[in-house]
Structures are given as C-alpha cells and as structure tokens.
Coordinates of C-alpha atoms in Angstrom, one line a residue:
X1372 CA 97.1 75.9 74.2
X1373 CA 99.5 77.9 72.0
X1374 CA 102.2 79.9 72.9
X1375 CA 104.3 82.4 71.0
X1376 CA 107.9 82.9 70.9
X1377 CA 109.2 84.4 73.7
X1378 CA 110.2 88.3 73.9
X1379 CA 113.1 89.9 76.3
X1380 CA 111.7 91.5 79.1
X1381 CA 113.2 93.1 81.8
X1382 CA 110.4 94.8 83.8
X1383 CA 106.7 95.4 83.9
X1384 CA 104.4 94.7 81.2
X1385 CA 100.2 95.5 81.0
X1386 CA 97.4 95.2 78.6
X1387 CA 95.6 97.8 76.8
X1388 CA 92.3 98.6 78.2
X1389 CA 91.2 97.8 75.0
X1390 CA 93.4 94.9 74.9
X1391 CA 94.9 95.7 71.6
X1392 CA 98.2 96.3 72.7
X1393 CA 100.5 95.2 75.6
X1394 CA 103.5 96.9 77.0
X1395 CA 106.6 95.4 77.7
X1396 CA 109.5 96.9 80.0
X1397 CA 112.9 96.2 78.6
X1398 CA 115.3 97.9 81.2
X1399 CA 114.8 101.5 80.1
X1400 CA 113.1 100.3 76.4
X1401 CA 109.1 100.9 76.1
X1402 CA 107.9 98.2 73.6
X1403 CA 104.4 98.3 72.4
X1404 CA 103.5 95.2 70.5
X1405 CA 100.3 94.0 68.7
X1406 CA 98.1 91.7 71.1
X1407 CA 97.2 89.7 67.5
X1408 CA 100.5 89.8 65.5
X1409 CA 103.1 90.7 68.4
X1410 CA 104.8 93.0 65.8
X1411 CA 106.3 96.1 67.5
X1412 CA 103.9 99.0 67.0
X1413 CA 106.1 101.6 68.9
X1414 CA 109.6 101.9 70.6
X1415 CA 110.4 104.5 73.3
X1416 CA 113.3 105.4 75.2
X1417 CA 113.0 106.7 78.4
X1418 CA 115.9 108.2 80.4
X1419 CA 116.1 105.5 83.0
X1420 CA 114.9 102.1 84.0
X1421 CA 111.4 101.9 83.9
X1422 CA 110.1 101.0 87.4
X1423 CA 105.7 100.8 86.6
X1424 CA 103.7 101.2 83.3
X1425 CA 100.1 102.4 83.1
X1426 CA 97.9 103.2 80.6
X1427 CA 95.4 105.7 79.8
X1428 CA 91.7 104.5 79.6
X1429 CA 91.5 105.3 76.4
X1430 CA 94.5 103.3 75.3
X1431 CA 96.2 106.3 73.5
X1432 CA 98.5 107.2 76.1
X1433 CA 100.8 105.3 78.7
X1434 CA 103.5 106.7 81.5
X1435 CA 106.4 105.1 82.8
X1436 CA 107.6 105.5 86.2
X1437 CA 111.2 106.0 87.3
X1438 CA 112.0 105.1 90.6
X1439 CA 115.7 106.3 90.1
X1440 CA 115.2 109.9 89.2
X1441 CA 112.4 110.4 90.3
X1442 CA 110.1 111.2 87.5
X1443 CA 107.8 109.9 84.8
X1444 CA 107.5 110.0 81.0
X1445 CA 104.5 109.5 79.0
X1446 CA 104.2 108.9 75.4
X1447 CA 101.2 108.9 72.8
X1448 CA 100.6 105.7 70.4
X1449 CA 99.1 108.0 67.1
X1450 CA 101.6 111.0 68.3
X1451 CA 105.5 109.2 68.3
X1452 CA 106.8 112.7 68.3
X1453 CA 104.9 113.8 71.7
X1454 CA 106.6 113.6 74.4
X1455 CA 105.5 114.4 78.3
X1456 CA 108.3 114.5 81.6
X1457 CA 107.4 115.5 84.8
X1458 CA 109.7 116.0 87.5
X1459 CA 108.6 117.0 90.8
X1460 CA 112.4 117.9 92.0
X1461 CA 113.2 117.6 95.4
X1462 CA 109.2 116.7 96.8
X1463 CA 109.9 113.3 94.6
X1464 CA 107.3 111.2 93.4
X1465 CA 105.9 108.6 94.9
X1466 CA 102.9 107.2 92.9
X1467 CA 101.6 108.4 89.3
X1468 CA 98.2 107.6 88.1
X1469 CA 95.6 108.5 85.1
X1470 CA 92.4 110.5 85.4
X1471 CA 89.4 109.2 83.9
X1472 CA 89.8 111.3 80.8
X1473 CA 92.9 110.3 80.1
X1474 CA 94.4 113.9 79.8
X1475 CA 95.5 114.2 83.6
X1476 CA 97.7 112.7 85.3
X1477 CA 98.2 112.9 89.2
X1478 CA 101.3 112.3 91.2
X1479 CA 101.6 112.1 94.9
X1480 CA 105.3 113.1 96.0
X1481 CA 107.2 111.5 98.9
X1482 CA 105.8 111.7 102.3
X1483 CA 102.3 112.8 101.0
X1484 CA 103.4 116.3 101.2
X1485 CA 101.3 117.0 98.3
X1486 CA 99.5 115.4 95.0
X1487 CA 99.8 117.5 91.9
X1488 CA 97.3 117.0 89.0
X1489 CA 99.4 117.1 85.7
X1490 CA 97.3 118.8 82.3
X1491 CA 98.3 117.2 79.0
X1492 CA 96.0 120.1 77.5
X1493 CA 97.5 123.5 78.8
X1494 CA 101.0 122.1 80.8
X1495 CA 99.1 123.3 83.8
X1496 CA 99.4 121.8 87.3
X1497 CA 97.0 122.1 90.5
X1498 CA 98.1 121.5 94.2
X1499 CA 96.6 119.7 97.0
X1500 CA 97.9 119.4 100.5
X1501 CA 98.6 116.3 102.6
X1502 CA 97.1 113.8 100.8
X1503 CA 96.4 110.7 103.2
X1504 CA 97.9 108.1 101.0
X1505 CA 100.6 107.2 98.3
X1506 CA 98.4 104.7 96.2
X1507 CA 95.0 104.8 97.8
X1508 CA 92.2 107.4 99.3
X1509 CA 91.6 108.5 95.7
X1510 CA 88.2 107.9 94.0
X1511 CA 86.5 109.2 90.7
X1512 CA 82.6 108.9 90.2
X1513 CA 82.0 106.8 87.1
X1514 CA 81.6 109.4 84.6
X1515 CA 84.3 110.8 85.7
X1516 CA 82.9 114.1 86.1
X1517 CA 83.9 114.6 90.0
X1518 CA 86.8 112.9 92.4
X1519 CA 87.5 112.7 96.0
X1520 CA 90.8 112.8 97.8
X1521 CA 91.3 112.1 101.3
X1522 CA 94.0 114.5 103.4
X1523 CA 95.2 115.1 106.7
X1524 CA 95.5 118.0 108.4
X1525 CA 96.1 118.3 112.8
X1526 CA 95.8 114.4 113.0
X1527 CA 91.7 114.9 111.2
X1528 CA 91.3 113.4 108.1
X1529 CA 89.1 114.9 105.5
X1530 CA 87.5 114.5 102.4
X1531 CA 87.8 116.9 99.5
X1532 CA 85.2 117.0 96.7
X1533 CA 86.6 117.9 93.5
X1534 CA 85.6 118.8 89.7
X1535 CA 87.4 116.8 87.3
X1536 CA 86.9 120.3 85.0
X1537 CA 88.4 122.2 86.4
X1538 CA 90.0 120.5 89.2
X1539 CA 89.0 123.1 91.7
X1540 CA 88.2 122.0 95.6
X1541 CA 84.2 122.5 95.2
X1542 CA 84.2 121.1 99.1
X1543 CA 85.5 119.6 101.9
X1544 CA 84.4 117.5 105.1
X1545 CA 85.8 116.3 108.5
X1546 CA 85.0 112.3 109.1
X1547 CA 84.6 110.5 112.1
X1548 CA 87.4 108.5 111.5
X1549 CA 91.1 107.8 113.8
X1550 CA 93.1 106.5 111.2
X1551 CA 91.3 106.5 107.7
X1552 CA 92.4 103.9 105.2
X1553 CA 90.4 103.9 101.6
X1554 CA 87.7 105.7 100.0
X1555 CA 85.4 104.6 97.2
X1556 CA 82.3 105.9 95.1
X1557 CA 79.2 103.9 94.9
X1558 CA 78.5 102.7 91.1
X1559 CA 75.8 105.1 90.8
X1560 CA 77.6 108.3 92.4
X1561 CA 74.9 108.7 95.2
X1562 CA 76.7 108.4 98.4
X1563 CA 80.7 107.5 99.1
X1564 CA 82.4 104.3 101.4
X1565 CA 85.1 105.4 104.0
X1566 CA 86.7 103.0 106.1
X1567 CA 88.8 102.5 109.1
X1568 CA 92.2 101.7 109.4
X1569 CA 91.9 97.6 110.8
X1570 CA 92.6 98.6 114.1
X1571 CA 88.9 100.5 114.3
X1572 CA 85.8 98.5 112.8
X1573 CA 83.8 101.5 111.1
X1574 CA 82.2 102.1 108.0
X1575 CA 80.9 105.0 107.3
X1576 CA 79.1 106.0 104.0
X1577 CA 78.0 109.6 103.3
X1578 CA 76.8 111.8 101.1
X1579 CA 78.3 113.9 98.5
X1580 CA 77.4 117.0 99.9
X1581 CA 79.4 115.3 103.1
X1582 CA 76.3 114.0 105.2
X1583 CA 77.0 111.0 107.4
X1584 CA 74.0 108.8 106.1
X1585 CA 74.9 105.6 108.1
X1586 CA 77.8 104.5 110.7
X1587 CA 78.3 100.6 110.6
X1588 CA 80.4 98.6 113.6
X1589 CA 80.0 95.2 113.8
X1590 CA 82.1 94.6 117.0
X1591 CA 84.7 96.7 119.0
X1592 CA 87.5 94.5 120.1
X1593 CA 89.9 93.0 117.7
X1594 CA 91.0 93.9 114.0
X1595 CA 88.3 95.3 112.3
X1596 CA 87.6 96.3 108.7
X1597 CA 89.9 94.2 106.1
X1598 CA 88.2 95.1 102.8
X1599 CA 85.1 96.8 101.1
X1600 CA 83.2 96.5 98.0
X1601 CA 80.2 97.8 96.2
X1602 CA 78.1 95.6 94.0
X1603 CA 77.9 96.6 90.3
X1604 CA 74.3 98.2 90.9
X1605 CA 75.5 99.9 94.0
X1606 CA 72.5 98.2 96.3
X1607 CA 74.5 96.3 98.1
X1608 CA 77.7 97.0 99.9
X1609 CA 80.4 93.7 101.0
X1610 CA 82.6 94.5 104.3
X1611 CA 84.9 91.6 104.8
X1612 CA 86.5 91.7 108.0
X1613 CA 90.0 89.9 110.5
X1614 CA 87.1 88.0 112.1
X1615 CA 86.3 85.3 108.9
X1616 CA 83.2 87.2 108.1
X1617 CA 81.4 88.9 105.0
X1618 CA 78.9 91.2 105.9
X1619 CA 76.7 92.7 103.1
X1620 CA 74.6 96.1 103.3
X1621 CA 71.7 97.5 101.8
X1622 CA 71.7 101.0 100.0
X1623 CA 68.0 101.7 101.8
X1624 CA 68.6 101.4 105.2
X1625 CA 72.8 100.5 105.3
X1626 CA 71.7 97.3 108.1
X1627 CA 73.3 93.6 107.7
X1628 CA 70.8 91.7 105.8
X1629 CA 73.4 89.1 104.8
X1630 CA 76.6 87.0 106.7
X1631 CA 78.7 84.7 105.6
X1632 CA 81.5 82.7 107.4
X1633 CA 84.6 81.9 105.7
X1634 CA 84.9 78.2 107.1
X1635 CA 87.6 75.9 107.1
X1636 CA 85.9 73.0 106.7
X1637 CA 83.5 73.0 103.2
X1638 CA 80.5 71.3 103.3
X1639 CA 78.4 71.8 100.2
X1640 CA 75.5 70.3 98.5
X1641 CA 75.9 66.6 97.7
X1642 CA 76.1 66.9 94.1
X1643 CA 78.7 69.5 94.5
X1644 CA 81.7 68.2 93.0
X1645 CA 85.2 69.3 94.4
X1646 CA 88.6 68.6 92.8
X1647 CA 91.6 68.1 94.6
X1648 CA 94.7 68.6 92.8
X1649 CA 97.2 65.4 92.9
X1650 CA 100.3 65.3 92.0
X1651 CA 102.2 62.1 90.5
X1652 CA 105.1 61.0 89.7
X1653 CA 105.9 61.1 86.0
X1654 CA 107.8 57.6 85.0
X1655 CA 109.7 57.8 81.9
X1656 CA 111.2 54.8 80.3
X1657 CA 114.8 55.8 80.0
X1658 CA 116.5 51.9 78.8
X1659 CA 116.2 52.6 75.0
X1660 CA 117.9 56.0 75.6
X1661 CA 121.8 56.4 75.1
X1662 CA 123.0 58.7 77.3
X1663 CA 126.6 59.2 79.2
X1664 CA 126.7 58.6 82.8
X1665 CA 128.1 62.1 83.3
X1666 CA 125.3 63.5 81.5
X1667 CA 122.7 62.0 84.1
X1668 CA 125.0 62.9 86.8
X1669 CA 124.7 66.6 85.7
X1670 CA 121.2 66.3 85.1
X1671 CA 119.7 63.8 87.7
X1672 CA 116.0 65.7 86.6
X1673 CA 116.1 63.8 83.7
X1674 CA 115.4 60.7 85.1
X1675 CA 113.5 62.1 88.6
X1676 CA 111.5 64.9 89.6
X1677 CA 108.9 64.9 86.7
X1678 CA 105.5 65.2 88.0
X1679 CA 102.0 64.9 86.4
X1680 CA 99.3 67.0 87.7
X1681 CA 95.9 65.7 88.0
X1682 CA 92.4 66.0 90.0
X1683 CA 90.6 63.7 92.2
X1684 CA 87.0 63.9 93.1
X1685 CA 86.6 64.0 96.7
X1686 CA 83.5 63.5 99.0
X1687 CA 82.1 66.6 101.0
X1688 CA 82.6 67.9 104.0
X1689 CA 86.1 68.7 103.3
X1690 CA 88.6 70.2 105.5
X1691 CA 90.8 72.6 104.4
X1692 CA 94.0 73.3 105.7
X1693 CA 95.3 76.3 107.1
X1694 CA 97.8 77.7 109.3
X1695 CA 97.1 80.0 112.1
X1696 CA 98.9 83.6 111.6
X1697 CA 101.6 84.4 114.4
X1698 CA 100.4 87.2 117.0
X1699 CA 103.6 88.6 116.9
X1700 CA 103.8 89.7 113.3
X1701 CA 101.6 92.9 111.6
X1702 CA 98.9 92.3 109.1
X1703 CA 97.8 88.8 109.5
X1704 CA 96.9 86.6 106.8
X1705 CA 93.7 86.2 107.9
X1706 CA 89.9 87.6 107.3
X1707 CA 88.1 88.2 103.8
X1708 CA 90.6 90.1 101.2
X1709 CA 89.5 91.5 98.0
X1710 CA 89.7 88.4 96.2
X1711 CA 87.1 86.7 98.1
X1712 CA 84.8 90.0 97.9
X1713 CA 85.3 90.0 94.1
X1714 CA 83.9 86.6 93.5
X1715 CA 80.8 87.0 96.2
X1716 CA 79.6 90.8 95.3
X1717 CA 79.9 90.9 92.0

C-alpha cells in the first residue's frame, strides 16, 4: 500500500462522482485536487468556515454549506468565474442538497418551515410548505424526471408528486401513517416505499398516482420498522426491523417470502472459514539501541504498547459478543441498520 504525502485539512472532504477529483475543506478554503496527480485543480474562498461539501452528479459543480451564516456557495470546476450564494435570511438553512440534473439545488430552512428549490438556469426559486424532514422524506425516480417530498400539515402527513421540469406540485396524497419517517422510489419508478416512524411497524407501498397497493405489519407491540431497501431490480423489497429480523417482499403480491434472523451465535457451513482478529504484542529488541534514560522516560511507547495485528482461524459455531442496549435510553443499538440491508439486498 502507498500513501501520499499528507495535505492540511480542516473539514470535510468527498469524491467526485466520477472519482476524478476530491474536495478538501481547509477552514473556509475549497481545494479541488487531482484523484491521480493530487495537484490543485481549483481554489475557492468561501465567506466562512465550510461546514458540508456535496457535489453535483455530474461532477461539474459542488456547494458548501455554512453553518455560521447560514448560507451556501457553490462553485463550477470549467467556470472559476461563476459564482452561486444563497441565503435564506431569517427562515435559515438547514440542509442543502443536489437535484438529479445537477442544475437545482434544494434547501430546507430551519424548523421545516419550508424547502426552496434553487435554479442555476433562470435564478428562479419554488416553495413548498412544511416539509417533514431536514435530511430525509425526499426521493427522485431514477431518471430523474419526477420527485416526491413528504409534508405535514394538521398532524397528516402527505406526499407530494412533483416534476423535476418544472417543479410544479402535479399531486398530492394523505397516507396512513402516525409519524412518517422516510420515503423511497422503487428502481424501476412503479410504485413508492413509506414507512413508519419505529414506534409503528408499517410499510406501506403505493402507487404513483397515490394508490395504497399493499399495507405490511409484521407485529404490533414493540419498535417496529428500523430500515428499508429495494433490491437493484426493484422485485424484492428488505425491511429490517428492532426485533433482529430481515424480512424481504415481493413486487407481485408485497407478502414475506423470505426471513432472516440476525443471530448472535454464527454457525455456518463447515468449510466456512472465519477469522478472528488477534492482537500481539510487538517485541522490539531495544539492547543495541543508545538511547537516554530520559528519553524512554518521556517516551515509555517506545519500548511498550506496540501491537501486531493478526487473524486466527476459528472453528464454527461461534458466539459473538454483544451487549444488551439499556431500556432507559432512545434509539437502541439494536435491529437490522442499513449496513446489514446493503450487504443482503443488493
């Protein structure tokens, strides 16, 4: 493994979508370097401390978020000389993110009172009213042609259907939910995921047009509904839940034709090989080394605390451990998260 030599940085950094370029936060410095050289390509200067990056799917643009203002700047890679701030005064923003086409940008100010969809085209700006969320509740079909955006208005949440065109409300729906938490198109655009906050297990999927199509509960009492995902061909549809369970859903008649249990005790196939990672102490010989007494007083590491990482093969079953979550305390750490749904449904 190589490594390069290392660059100041004082705040976020991301990748390219394309990978050819990664952005570096230094305080209220933009650096854009080369992912193959690591020369700078660009250098902006925003007017504060830059709090988030994000680029633009097409890699041509990227907007910085200022906490401290609060506003954003954006800047373009093949136009230094453009230049884009948005400030949404007292209302504040919140969260900033990119449309699909890369020439919008939507901000949600503080206390959802609103999300505003930004034009880099025509400087032109469209409303909507109480968004549910800061960060989440927001979905775009995959050619990003349409988008959804979940609201709340007299303690109902709804679902509004809009044209990424125009950006014009084409429609909007009621759903049968108390407290809704995300949203999500499926890969193919035919029918969209709503779930419950964890305190209600319900899934709901519906239709475009904003037809209920199925209503999935697994059980009633306890925490419900951790996570959801769809599988890359949109057939199949993974609900991880606060009960150590993965259920997965078919796109033909939305029942449970797969479960899982997230066990603490693994107990594979017997050619299965499982690592466990070891860690030993690292002896260096340290006679034929002059140093001062002082110096290994200072520095008592020198001669302790090294460690060598290594794996052992062990023997299945194996049990792994874990620590039971306190009752007391809000969001457990317990249930299938998105990590685990990542490596089973795709």
């Amino acid at each position: 493994m190589e490594f390069t030599e290392a660059y100041k940085q004082a705040g976020p950094c991301c990748f390219s979508p394309n990978s050819r370029y990664i952005a570096v936060a230094v305080d209220y410095r933009l650096v854009i370097r080369d992912t193959l050289s690591f020369k700078v390509v660009q250098l902006f200067s925003c007017l504060d401390k830059i709090s988030y990056i994000e680029w633009a799917n097409d890699s041509e643009y990227i907007l910085c978020g200022l906490n401290k203002r609060p506003m954003i700047q954006a800047w373009s890679l093949t136009q230094p000389e453009w230049t884009c701030k948005i400030d949404e005064g007292p209302a504040g923003i919140a969260y900033s993110r990119w449309s699909p086409d890369s020439r919008h940008i939507l901000t949600t100010s503080d206390f959802q009172l609103r999300l505003t969809v930004w034009s880099l085209l025509n400087t032109a700006c469209v409303h909507v009213q109480g968004p549910k969320h800061c960060s989440k509740g927001v979905s775009f079909t995959k050619d990003g042609k349409y988008a959804v955006i979940c609201t709340r208005c007299d303690c109902k949440d709804y679902v509004n259907l809009l044209s990424c065109h125009t950006w014009e409300i084409m429609g909007a729906f009621a759903v049968d939910t108390l407290d809704l938490a995300d949203i999500e198109w499926s890969p193919d655009d035919s029918a969209i995921v709503i779930w419950d906050a964890p305190l209600e297990f319900k899934v709901l999927i519906y239709s475009p047009d904003g037809r209920c199509l199925s209503k999935y509960q697994a059980y009633e009492s306890g925490l419900g509904v951790k996570s959801v995902s769809w599988s890359p061909c949109g057939q199949y549809l993974a609900v991880g839940s606060y009960d150590q369970m993965l259920r997965v859903l078919n796109h033909l008649t939305w029942k449970t034709f797969a479960e899982f249990m997230h066990l603490s005790t693994v107990r594979g196939p017997c050619c299965a090989a499982v690592f466990k990672e070891v860690d030993e102490p690292l002896h260096l010989n340290m006679s034929e080394l002059c140093l001062s007494d002082e110096f290994l007083q200072g520095n008592s590491d020198v001669s302790e605390g090294h460690f060598r990482v290594m794996y052992d093969v062990t023997e299945v079953p194996i049990s792994l451990p874990f620590q039971k979550p306190p009752a007391d305390k809000p969001n457990p750490k317990q249930g299938i998260g998105k990590a685990h749904l990542s490596r089973i449904a795709y």
